[in-house]
């Protein structure tokens, strides 16, 4: 069996919920994009700024096809480029681009840039996946780090990017996660093999639909719920909504007689 082509963002989506990959493959028109445009813009700007953290660099354009990016990376490494941004690699159909790759005769260092002021678990999964790809290709990965925003930095006239960013070394955690990544990749390949186009996976909704990211397929996965339903109540905590959902109290009719906060009951009365 050939492994499916798995990018690092697909890998991270599968860490959240494996059904996202199936839906992205076979039902992608049902994805509803969130209001993330400004988040993406900020991320892009932060990514551009961070590229200069280690001095001069060579950039591999992100919009080129993966095989072109991979070949350009090979050539740059052959030419002993010291800093490459968006260096791209493929191991056994597992693909990744590294935001900033430092390269010297002793090995390479991976820097994953995030436009966030703190480190989240999913960032570690993302960087650890890159370690997986590069180490399995035979690179000596000396360091894996997350670059994120230092919210204590106060900008003076001139922006100092060395002050703007914090760099957290997560090499040890990335190494510890290698077994988990291998088994996740096996699970994902098996999952996609078992669930072909006509065989939609059975996966219930849960708090994972919003953690760490709001899933674009929420509307698709809740299309058979009565409307309005518990998830339409404004202001109620997600956890409380799911508690009601698992108890089978889903429609507003189901919820009418429930002991829930008056302000939520009022919303139900109005409908
Ligand atoms: S909405 Fe939830 S269950 Fe459906 S694919 Fe997304 S994360 Fe998975």
PDB file of C-alpha atoms and ligand atoms in Angstrom:
ATOM      1  CA  UNK A   1       0.000   0.000   0.000  1.00  0.00           C
ATOM      2  CA  UNK A   2       1.310   3.464  -0.924  1.00  0.00           C
ATOM      3  CA  UNK A   3       1.066   6.126   1.728  1.00  0.00           C
ATOM      4  CA  UNK A   4      -1.218   9.037   0.842  1.00  0.00           C
ATOM      5  CA  UNK A   5       0.411  12.405   0.161  1.00  0.00           C
ATOM      6  CA  UNK A   6       0.303  14.073   3.550  1.00  0.00           C
ATOM      7  CA  UNK A   7       1.296  17.691   4.078  1.00  0.00           C
ATOM      8  CA  UNK A   8       2.113  18.972   7.543  1.00  0.00           C
ATOM      9  CA  UNK A   9      -1.136  20.947   7.668  1.00  0.00           C
ATOM     10  CA  UNK A  10      -3.105  17.804   6.729  1.00  0.00           C
ATOM     11  CA  UNK A  11      -1.216  15.902   9.405  1.00  0.00           C
ATOM     12  CA  UNK A  12      -2.143  18.563  11.981  1.00  0.00           C
ATOM     13  CA  UNK A  13      -5.790  18.477  10.873  1.00  0.00           C
ATOM     14  CA  UNK A  14      -5.799  14.713  11.390  1.00  0.00           C
ATOM     15  CA  UNK A  15      -4.387  15.154  14.875  1.00  0.00           C
ATOM     16  CA  UNK A  16      -7.536  17.208  15.542  1.00  0.00           C
ATOM     17  CA  UNK A  17      -9.940  14.811  13.736  1.00  0.00           C
ATOM     18  CA  UNK A  18      -9.124  12.254  11.048  1.00  0.00           C
ATOM     19  CA  UNK A  19     -12.472  12.816   9.333  1.00  0.00           C
ATOM     20  CA  UNK A  20     -11.314  16.291   8.268  1.00  0.00           C
ATOM     21  CA  UNK A  21      -8.917  14.631   5.840  1.00  0.00           C
ATOM     22  CA  UNK A  22     -11.627  12.404   4.362  1.00  0.00           C
ATOM     23  CA  UNK A  23     -13.970  15.383   3.951  1.00  0.00           C
ATOM     24  CA  UNK A  24     -11.179  17.501   2.447  1.00  0.00           C
ATOM     25  CA  UNK A  25     -10.560  14.723  -0.052  1.00  0.00           C
ATOM     26  CA  UNK A  26     -14.110  13.824  -1.044  1.00  0.00           C
ATOM     27  CA  UNK A  27     -16.424  16.641   0.099  1.00  0.00           C
ATOM     28  CA  UNK A  28     -14.262  19.694  -0.022  1.00  0.00           C
ATOM     29  CA  UNK A  29     -17.036  21.868  -1.484  1.00  0.00           C
ATOM     30  CA  UNK A  30     -18.809  21.541   1.851  1.00  0.00           C
ATOM     31  CA  UNK A  31     -16.076  23.353   3.744  1.00  0.00           C
ATOM     32  CA  UNK A  32     -17.193  26.713   5.067  1.00  0.00           C
ATOM     33  CA  UNK A  33     -14.260  29.044   5.487  1.00  0.00           C
ATOM     34  CA  UNK A  34     -14.248  30.936   8.775  1.00  0.00           C
ATOM     35  CA  UNK A  35     -13.478  34.598   9.077  1.00  0.00           C
ATOM     36  CA  UNK A  36      -9.779  33.905   9.129  1.00  0.00           C
ATOM     37  CA  UNK A  37      -8.610  36.257   6.430  1.00  0.00           C
ATOM     38  CA  UNK A  38      -7.099  38.790   8.828  1.00  0.00           C
ATOM     39  CA  UNK A  39      -5.505  35.978  10.866  1.00  0.00           C
ATOM     40  CA  UNK A  40      -3.883  34.610   7.709  1.00  0.00           C
ATOM     41  CA  UNK A  41      -2.720  38.077   6.731  1.00  0.00           C
ATOM     42  CA  UNK A  42      -1.127  38.630  10.149  1.00  0.00           C
ATOM     43  CA  UNK A  43       0.461  35.187   9.958  1.00  0.00           C
ATOM     44  CA  UNK A  44       1.902  35.967   6.555  1.00  0.00           C
ATOM     45  CA  UNK A  45       3.327  39.292   7.693  1.00  0.00           C
ATOM     46  CA  UNK A  46       4.845  37.743  10.808  1.00  0.00           C
ATOM     47  CA  UNK A  47       6.290  34.916   8.699  1.00  0.00           C
ATOM     48  CA  UNK A  48       7.878  37.414   6.330  1.00  0.00           C
ATOM     49  CA  UNK A  49       9.443  39.368   9.207  1.00  0.00           C
ATOM     50  CA  UNK A  50      10.815  36.240  10.856  1.00  0.00           C
ATOM     51  CA  UNK A  51      12.593  35.141   7.677  1.00  0.00           C
ATOM     52  CA  UNK A  52      15.266  37.719   8.408  1.00  0.00           C
ATOM     53  CA  UNK A  53      16.009  36.423  11.925  1.00  0.00           C
ATOM     54  CA  UNK A  54      19.267  34.739  10.955  1.00  0.00           C
ATOM     55  CA  UNK A  55      20.513  37.204   8.382  1.00  0.00           C
ATOM     56  CA  UNK A  56      20.539  36.644   4.624  1.00  0.00           C
ATOM     57  CA  UNK A  57      18.387  33.823   3.354  1.00  0.00           C
ATOM     58  CA  UNK A  58      17.229  32.156   0.165  1.00  0.00           C
ATOM     59  CA  UNK A  59      13.475  31.794  -0.207  1.00  0.00           C
ATOM     60  CA  UNK A  60      11.682  29.028  -2.065  1.00  0.00           C
ATOM     61  CA  UNK A  61       8.394  30.416  -3.418  1.00  0.00           C
ATOM     62  CA  UNK A  62       5.478  28.871  -1.616  1.00  0.00           C
ATOM     63  CA  UNK A  63       3.194  28.900  -4.659  1.00  0.00           C
ATOM     64  CA  UNK A  64       5.308  26.517  -6.736  1.00  0.00           C
ATOM     65  CA  UNK A  65       4.477  22.831  -7.072  1.00  0.00           C
ATOM     66  CA  UNK A  66       5.849  20.574  -4.301  1.00  0.00           C
ATOM     67  CA  UNK A  67       8.257  18.676  -6.591  1.00  0.00           C
ATOM     68  CA  UNK A  68       9.755  21.957  -7.855  1.00  0.00           C
ATOM     69  CA  UNK A  69      10.175  23.189  -4.291  1.00  0.00           C
ATOM     70  CA  UNK A  70      11.770  19.889  -3.287  1.00  0.00           C
ATOM     71  CA  UNK A  71      14.226  20.003  -6.193  1.00  0.00           C
ATOM     72  CA  UNK A  72      15.138  23.621  -5.483  1.00  0.00           C
ATOM     73  CA  UNK A  73      15.770  22.694  -1.852  1.00  0.00           C
ATOM     74  CA  UNK A  74      18.069  19.832  -2.895  1.00  0.00           C
ATOM     75  CA  UNK A  75      20.048  22.161  -5.110  1.00  0.00           C
ATOM     76  CA  UNK A  76      20.359  24.840  -2.413  1.00  0.00           C
ATOM     77  CA  UNK A  77      21.554  22.288   0.118  1.00  0.00           C
ATOM     78  CA  UNK A  78      24.082  21.035  -2.412  1.00  0.00           C
ATOM     79  CA  UNK A  79      25.232  24.638  -2.853  1.00  0.00           C
ATOM     80  CA  UNK A  80      25.569  24.880   0.938  1.00  0.00           C
ATOM     81  CA  UNK A  81      23.036  27.681   1.432  1.00  0.00           C
ATOM     82  CA  UNK A  82      23.080  28.647   5.124  1.00  0.00           C
ATOM     83  CA  UNK A  83      19.513  29.795   5.621  1.00  0.00           C
ATOM     84  CA  UNK A  84      16.620  28.618   3.456  1.00  0.00           C
ATOM     85  CA  UNK A  85      13.015  29.681   3.973  1.00  0.00           C
ATOM     86  CA  UNK A  86      10.245  27.306   2.889  1.00  0.00           C
ATOM     87  CA  UNK A  87      12.755  24.512   2.285  1.00  0.00           C
ATOM     88  CA  UNK A  88      10.639  21.532   1.203  1.00  0.00           C
ATOM     89  CA  UNK A  89      11.040  17.794   1.756  1.00  0.00           C
ATOM     90  CA  UNK A  90       9.242  14.550   1.026  1.00  0.00           C
ATOM     91  CA  UNK A  91       9.696  11.298   2.902  1.00  0.00           C
ATOM     92  CA  UNK A  92       7.492   8.332   1.988  1.00  0.00           C
ATOM     93  CA  UNK A  93       4.771  10.749   0.733  1.00  0.00           C
ATOM     94  CA  UNK A  94       4.981  12.831   3.913  1.00  0.00           C
ATOM     95  CA  UNK A  95       5.617  16.388   2.800  1.00  0.00           C
ATOM     96  CA  UNK A  96       6.679  19.469   4.714  1.00  0.00           C
ATOM     97  CA  UNK A  97       8.005  22.952   4.160  1.00  0.00           C
ATOM     98  CA  UNK A  98      10.185  24.384   6.900  1.00  0.00           C
ATOM     99  CA  UNK A  99       9.571  28.065   7.663  1.00  0.00           C
ATOM    100  CA  UNK A 100      13.268  28.669   8.345  1.00  0.00           C
ATOM    101  CA  UNK A 101      15.942  26.026   7.875  1.00  0.00           C
ATOM    102  CA  UNK A 102      19.451  26.709   9.141  1.00  0.00           C
ATOM    103  CA  UNK A 103      22.016  24.545   7.481  1.00  0.00           C
ATOM    104  CA  UNK A 104      25.690  24.014   8.191  1.00  0.00           C
ATOM    105  CA  UNK A 105      28.189  21.223   7.833  1.00  0.00           C
ATOM    106  CA  UNK A 106      27.093  19.622  11.130  1.00  0.00           C
ATOM    107  CA  UNK A 107      23.406  19.350  10.272  1.00  0.00           C
ATOM    108  CA  UNK A 108      20.228  21.410  10.101  1.00  0.00           C
ATOM    109  CA  UNK A 109      17.968  23.356  12.455  1.00  0.00           C
ATOM    110  CA  UNK A 110      14.199  23.694  12.008  1.00  0.00           C
ATOM    111  CA  UNK A 111      12.384  26.904  12.998  1.00  0.00           C
ATOM    112  CA  UNK A 112       8.585  26.962  12.855  1.00  0.00           C
ATOM    113  CA  UNK A 113       7.177  30.501  12.945  1.00  0.00           C
ATOM    114  CA  UNK A 114       3.833  31.299  14.585  1.00  0.00           C
ATOM    115  CA  UNK A 115       2.027  34.622  14.839  1.00  0.00           C
ATOM    116  CA  UNK A 116       1.015  33.815  18.387  1.00  0.00           C
ATOM    117  CA  UNK A 117       2.203  35.033  21.775  1.00  0.00           C
ATOM    118  CA  UNK A 118       2.276  31.555  23.279  1.00  0.00           C
ATOM    119  CA  UNK A 119       3.110  28.014  22.264  1.00  0.00           C
ATOM    120  CA  UNK A 120       0.211  25.633  21.668  1.00  0.00           C
ATOM    121  CA  UNK A 121       0.330  21.836  21.529  1.00  0.00           C
ATOM    122  CA  UNK A 122      -0.566  21.828  17.844  1.00  0.00           C
ATOM    123  CA  UNK A 123       2.549  23.925  17.049  1.00  0.00           C
ATOM    124  CA  UNK A 124       4.672  21.270  18.696  1.00  0.00           C
ATOM    125  CA  UNK A 125       2.937  18.564  16.621  1.00  0.00           C
ATOM    126  CA  UNK A 126       3.597  20.627  13.508  1.00  0.00           C
ATOM    127  CA  UNK A 127       7.312  21.058  14.243  1.00  0.00           C
ATOM    128  CA  UNK A 128       7.699  17.441  15.395  1.00  0.00           C
ATOM    129  CA  UNK A 129       6.223  16.273  12.084  1.00  0.00           C
ATOM    130  CA  UNK A 130       8.933  18.273  10.287  1.00  0.00           C
ATOM    131  CA  UNK A 131      11.550  16.581  12.462  1.00  0.00           C
ATOM    132  CA  UNK A 132      10.019  13.233  11.450  1.00  0.00           C
ATOM    133  CA  UNK A 133      10.317  13.980   7.734  1.00  0.00           C
ATOM    134  CA  UNK A 134      13.846  15.391   7.856  1.00  0.00           C
ATOM    135  CA  UNK A 135      15.338  12.868  10.252  1.00  0.00           C
ATOM    136  CA  UNK A 136      13.911   9.989   8.216  1.00  0.00           C
ATOM    137  CA  UNK A 137      15.493  11.478   5.116  1.00  0.00           C
ATOM    138  CA  UNK A 138      18.816  11.137   6.910  1.00  0.00           C
ATOM    139  CA  UNK A 139      19.396  14.722   8.004  1.00  0.00           C
ATOM    140  CA  UNK A 140      21.097  15.337  11.295  1.00  0.00           C
ATOM    141  CA  UNK A 141      18.483  17.621  12.870  1.00  0.00           C
ATOM    142  CA  UNK A 142      20.352  19.442  15.608  1.00  0.00           C
ATOM    143  CA  UNK A 143      17.516  21.616  16.797  1.00  0.00           C
ATOM    144  CA  UNK A 144      13.758  22.135  16.456  1.00  0.00           C
ATOM    145  CA  UNK A 145      12.351  25.433  17.682  1.00  0.00           C
ATOM    146  CA  UNK A 146       9.147  27.456  17.686  1.00  0.00           C
ATOM    147  CA  UNK A 147       9.465  31.145  16.877  1.00  0.00           C
ATOM    148  CA  UNK A 148       6.615  33.183  18.355  1.00  0.00           C
ATOM    149  CA  UNK A 149       5.766  36.752  19.265  1.00  0.00           C
ATOM    150  CA  UNK A 150       7.285  38.318  22.365  1.00  0.00           C
ATOM    151  CA  UNK A 151       4.363  40.323  23.743  1.00  0.00           C
ATOM    152  CA  UNK A 152       6.649  42.200  26.143  1.00  0.00           C
ATOM    153  CA  UNK A 153       8.558  43.817  23.344  1.00  0.00           C
ATOM    154  CA  UNK A 154       7.938  47.536  23.062  1.00  0.00           C
ATOM    155  CA  UNK A 155       8.877  48.802  19.672  1.00  0.00           C
ATOM    156  CA  UNK A 156      11.068  51.864  19.394  1.00  0.00           C
ATOM    157  CA  UNK A 157      11.445  53.769  16.147  1.00  0.00           C
ATOM    158  CA  UNK A 158      13.205  50.909  14.426  1.00  0.00           C
ATOM    159  CA  UNK A 159      11.729  47.423  14.587  1.00  0.00           C
ATOM    160  CA  UNK A 160      14.141  44.933  16.165  1.00  0.00           C
ATOM    161  CA  UNK A 161      13.089  41.466  14.997  1.00  0.00           C
ATOM    162  CA  UNK A 162      15.444  39.809  17.461  1.00  0.00           C
ATOM    163  CA  UNK A 163      13.398  41.408  20.253  1.00  0.00           C
ATOM    164  CA  UNK A 164      10.069  40.862  18.531  1.00  0.00           C
ATOM    165  CA  UNK A 165      10.388  37.080  18.552  1.00  0.00           C
ATOM    166  CA  UNK A 166      10.910  34.473  21.236  1.00  0.00           C
ATOM    167  CA  UNK A 167      12.603  31.242  20.192  1.00  0.00           C
ATOM    168  CA  UNK A 168      11.742  28.125  22.199  1.00  0.00           C
ATOM    169  CA  UNK A 169      13.850  25.017  21.740  1.00  0.00           C
ATOM    170  CA  UNK A 170      11.510  21.987  21.610  1.00  0.00           C
ATOM    171  CA  UNK A 171      14.026  19.450  20.286  1.00  0.00           C
ATOM    172  CA  UNK A 172      13.551  16.997  23.159  1.00  0.00           C
ATOM    173  CA  UNK A 173       9.754  17.000  22.897  1.00  0.00           C
ATOM    174  CA  UNK A 174       9.967  16.631  19.103  1.00  0.00           C
ATOM    175  CA  UNK A 175      12.173  13.571  19.564  1.00  0.00           C
ATOM    176  CA  UNK A 176       9.821  12.079  22.143  1.00  0.00           C
ATOM    177  CA  UNK A 177       6.916  12.453  19.730  1.00  0.00           C
ATOM    178  CA  UNK A 178       8.464  10.422  16.900  1.00  0.00           C
ATOM    179  CA  UNK A 179       6.755   7.131  17.833  1.00  0.00           C
ATOM    180  CA  UNK A 180       3.397   8.888  18.119  1.00  0.00           C
ATOM    181  CA  UNK A 181       3.872  10.519  14.707  1.00  0.00           C
ATOM    182  CA  UNK A 182       4.743   7.210  13.070  1.00  0.00           C
ATOM    183  CA  UNK A 183       1.622   5.568  14.488  1.00  0.00           C
ATOM    184  CA  UNK A 184      -0.560   8.576  13.597  1.00  0.00           C
ATOM    185  CA  UNK A 185       0.659   8.395   9.991  1.00  0.00           C
ATOM    186  CA  UNK A 186      -0.070   4.644   9.893  1.00  0.00           C
ATOM    187  CA  UNK A 187      -3.518   5.286  11.359  1.00  0.00           C
ATOM    188  CA  UNK A 188      -4.243   8.035   8.796  1.00  0.00           C
ATOM    189  CA  UNK A 189      -3.186   5.820   5.870  1.00  0.00           C
ATOM    190  CA  UNK A 190      -5.236   2.933   7.158  1.00  0.00           C
ATOM    191  CA  UNK A 191      -8.227   5.218   7.735  1.00  0.00           C
ATOM    192  CA  UNK A 192      -8.114   6.557   4.186  1.00  0.00           C
ATOM    193  CA  UNK A 193      -7.689   3.052   2.792  1.00  0.00           C
ATOM    194  CA  UNK A 194     -10.730   1.725   4.649  1.00  0.00           C
ATOM    195  CA  UNK A 195     -12.874   4.784   3.917  1.00  0.00           C
ATOM    196  CA  UNK A 196     -13.017   5.319   0.202  1.00  0.00           C
ATOM    197  CA  UNK A 197     -15.195   7.893  -1.545  1.00  0.00           C
ATOM    198  CA  UNK A 198     -18.410   5.901  -1.003  1.00  0.00           C
ATOM    199  CA  UNK A 199     -17.659   4.956   2.549  1.00  0.00           C
ATOM    200  CA  UNK A 200     -18.074   8.014   4.749  1.00  0.00           C
ATOM    201  CA  UNK A 201     -16.489   7.553   8.181  1.00  0.00           C
ATOM    202  CA  UNK A 202     -18.761   7.553  11.165  1.00  0.00           C
ATOM    203  CA  UNK A 203     -17.445  10.201  13.536  1.00  0.00           C
ATOM    204  CA  UNK A 204     -19.500  12.036  16.108  1.00  0.00           C
ATOM    205  CA  UNK A 205     -19.074  15.735  16.716  1.00  0.00           C
ATOM    206  CA  UNK A 206     -17.435  16.857  19.967  1.00  0.00           C
ATOM    207  CA  UNK A 207     -15.375  19.599  21.534  1.00  0.00           C
ATOM    208  CA  UNK A 208     -12.556  18.515  19.209  1.00  0.00           C
ATOM    209  CA  UNK A 209     -14.503  20.274  16.410  1.00  0.00           C
ATOM    210  CA  UNK A 210     -13.344  23.582  17.906  1.00  0.00           C
ATOM    211  CA  UNK A 211      -9.997  22.667  19.393  1.00  0.00           C
ATOM    212  CA  UNK A 212      -7.436  23.771  18.407  1.00  0.00           C
ATOM    213  CA  UNK A 213      -9.277  25.224  15.375  1.00  0.00           C
ATOM    214  CA  UNK A 214     -12.923  25.638  14.402  1.00  0.00           C
ATOM    215  CA  UNK A 215     -13.507  22.936  11.814  1.00  0.00           C
ATOM    216  CA  UNK A 216     -14.673  24.096   8.397  1.00  0.00           C
ATOM    217  CA  UNK A 217     -16.935  21.030   8.115  1.00  0.00           C
ATOM    218  CA  UNK A 218     -19.047  21.790  11.177  1.00  0.00           C
ATOM    219  CA  UNK A 219     -22.114  22.582   9.069  1.00  0.00           C
ATOM    220  CA  UNK A 220     -21.699  19.383   7.093  1.00  0.00           C
ATOM    221  CA  UNK A 221     -21.320  17.210  10.182  1.00  0.00           C
ATOM    222  CA  UNK A 222     -24.360  18.785  11.881  1.00  0.00           C
ATOM    223  CA  UNK A 223     -26.600  18.889   8.808  1.00  0.00           C
ATOM    224  CA  UNK A 224     -28.945  16.205  10.162  1.00  0.00           C
ATOM    225  CA  UNK A 225     -29.527  17.861  13.538  1.00  0.00           C
ATOM    226  CA  UNK A 226     -32.902  19.505  14.113  1.00  0.00           C
ATOM    227  CA  UNK A 227     -32.948  23.276  13.630  1.00  0.00           C
ATOM    228  CA  UNK A 228     -32.722  25.257  15.747  1.00  0.00           C
ATOM    229  CA  UNK A 229     -30.712  23.161  18.168  1.00  0.00           C
ATOM    230  CA  UNK A 230     -28.587  23.429  21.293  1.00  0.00           C
ATOM    231  CA  UNK A 231     -25.628  24.740  19.291  1.00  0.00           C
ATOM    232  CA  UNK A 232     -27.692  27.769  18.229  1.00  0.00           C
ATOM    233  CA  UNK A 233     -27.995  29.057  21.798  1.00  0.00           C
ATOM    234  CA  UNK A 234     -25.919  32.214  22.135  1.00  0.00           C
ATOM    235  CA  UNK A 235     -23.525  32.652  25.033  1.00  0.00           C
ATOM    236  CA  UNK A 236     -23.699  29.093  26.384  1.00  0.00           C
ATOM    237  CA  UNK A 237     -20.356  27.338  26.878  1.00  0.00           C
ATOM    238  CA  UNK A 238     -19.416  24.760  24.251  1.00  0.00           C
ATOM    239  CA  UNK A 239     -18.835  22.151  26.947  1.00  0.00           C
ATOM    240  CA  UNK A 240     -22.373  22.645  28.320  1.00  0.00           C
ATOM    241  CA  UNK A 241     -23.843  22.419  24.830  1.00  0.00           C
ATOM    242  CA  UNK A 242     -22.072  19.142  24.153  1.00  0.00           C
ATOM    243  CA  UNK A 243     -23.226  17.809  27.533  1.00  0.00           C
ATOM    244  CA  UNK A 244     -26.832  18.422  26.479  1.00  0.00           C
ATOM    245  CA  UNK A 245     -26.133  17.009  23.024  1.00  0.00           C
ATOM    246  CA  UNK A 246     -24.755  13.746  24.458  1.00  0.00           C
ATOM    247  CA  UNK A 247     -27.798  13.512  26.741  1.00  0.00           C
ATOM    248  CA  UNK A 248     -29.961  13.647  23.631  1.00  0.00           C
ATOM    249  CA  UNK A 249     -31.317  17.110  24.472  1.00  0.00           C
ATOM    250  CA  UNK A 250     -30.724  18.639  21.091  1.00  0.00           C
ATOM    251  CA  UNK A 251     -33.742  20.446  19.674  1.00  0.00           C
ATOM    252  CA  UNK A 252     -35.241  23.504  21.371  1.00  0.00           C
ATOM    253  CA  UNK A 253     -38.272  21.347  22.128  1.00  0.00           C
ATOM    254  CA  UNK A 254     -36.009  18.871  23.971  1.00  0.00           C
ATOM    255  CA  UNK A 255     -34.474  21.750  25.901  1.00  0.00           C
ATOM    256  CA  UNK A 256     -37.657  23.542  26.967  1.00  0.00           C
ATOM    257  CA  UNK A 257     -38.056  21.537  30.159  1.00  0.00           C
ATOM    258  CA  UNK A 258     -34.339  21.429  30.985  1.00  0.00           C
ATOM    259  CA  UNK A 259     -32.843  23.047  34.040  1.00  0.00           C
ATOM    260  CA  UNK A 260     -30.696  25.557  32.272  1.00  0.00           C
ATOM    261  CA  UNK A 261     -29.885  29.184  32.889  1.00  0.00           C
ATOM    262  CA  UNK A 262     -32.880  31.500  32.394  1.00  0.00           C
ATOM    263  CA  UNK A 263     -31.082  33.589  29.790  1.00  0.00           C
ATOM    264  CA  UNK A 264     -30.694  30.507  27.604  1.00  0.00           C
ATOM    265  CA  UNK A 265     -34.288  29.419  28.187  1.00  0.00           C
ATOM    266  CA  UNK A 266     -35.457  32.851  27.043  1.00  0.00           C
ATOM    267  CA  UNK A 267     -33.740  32.315  23.714  1.00  0.00           C
ATOM    268  CA  UNK A 268     -35.515  29.004  23.389  1.00  0.00           C
ATOM    269  CA  UNK A 269     -38.891  30.601  24.258  1.00  0.00           C
ATOM    270  CA  UNK A 270     -38.430  33.182  21.553  1.00  0.00           C
ATOM    271  CA  UNK A 271     -38.159  30.556  18.882  1.00  0.00           C
TER     272      UNK A 271
HETATM  273  S1  LIG B   1     -16.944  18.951  12.300  1.00  0.00           S
HETATM  274 FE1  LIG B   1     -15.993  17.782  13.943  1.00  0.00          FE
HETATM  275  S2  LIG B   1     -16.433  15.647  13.487  1.00  0.00           S
HETATM  276 FE2  LIG B   1     -16.809  16.813  11.604  1.00  0.00          FE
HETATM  277  S3  LIG B   1     -14.849  16.678  10.518  1.00  0.00           S
HETATM  278 FE3  LIG B   1     -14.827  18.558  11.690  1.00  0.00          FE
HETATM  279  S4  LIG B   1     -13.785  18.048  13.597  1.00  0.00           S
HETATM  280 FE4  LIG B   1     -14.408  16.106  12.625  1.00  0.00          FE
END
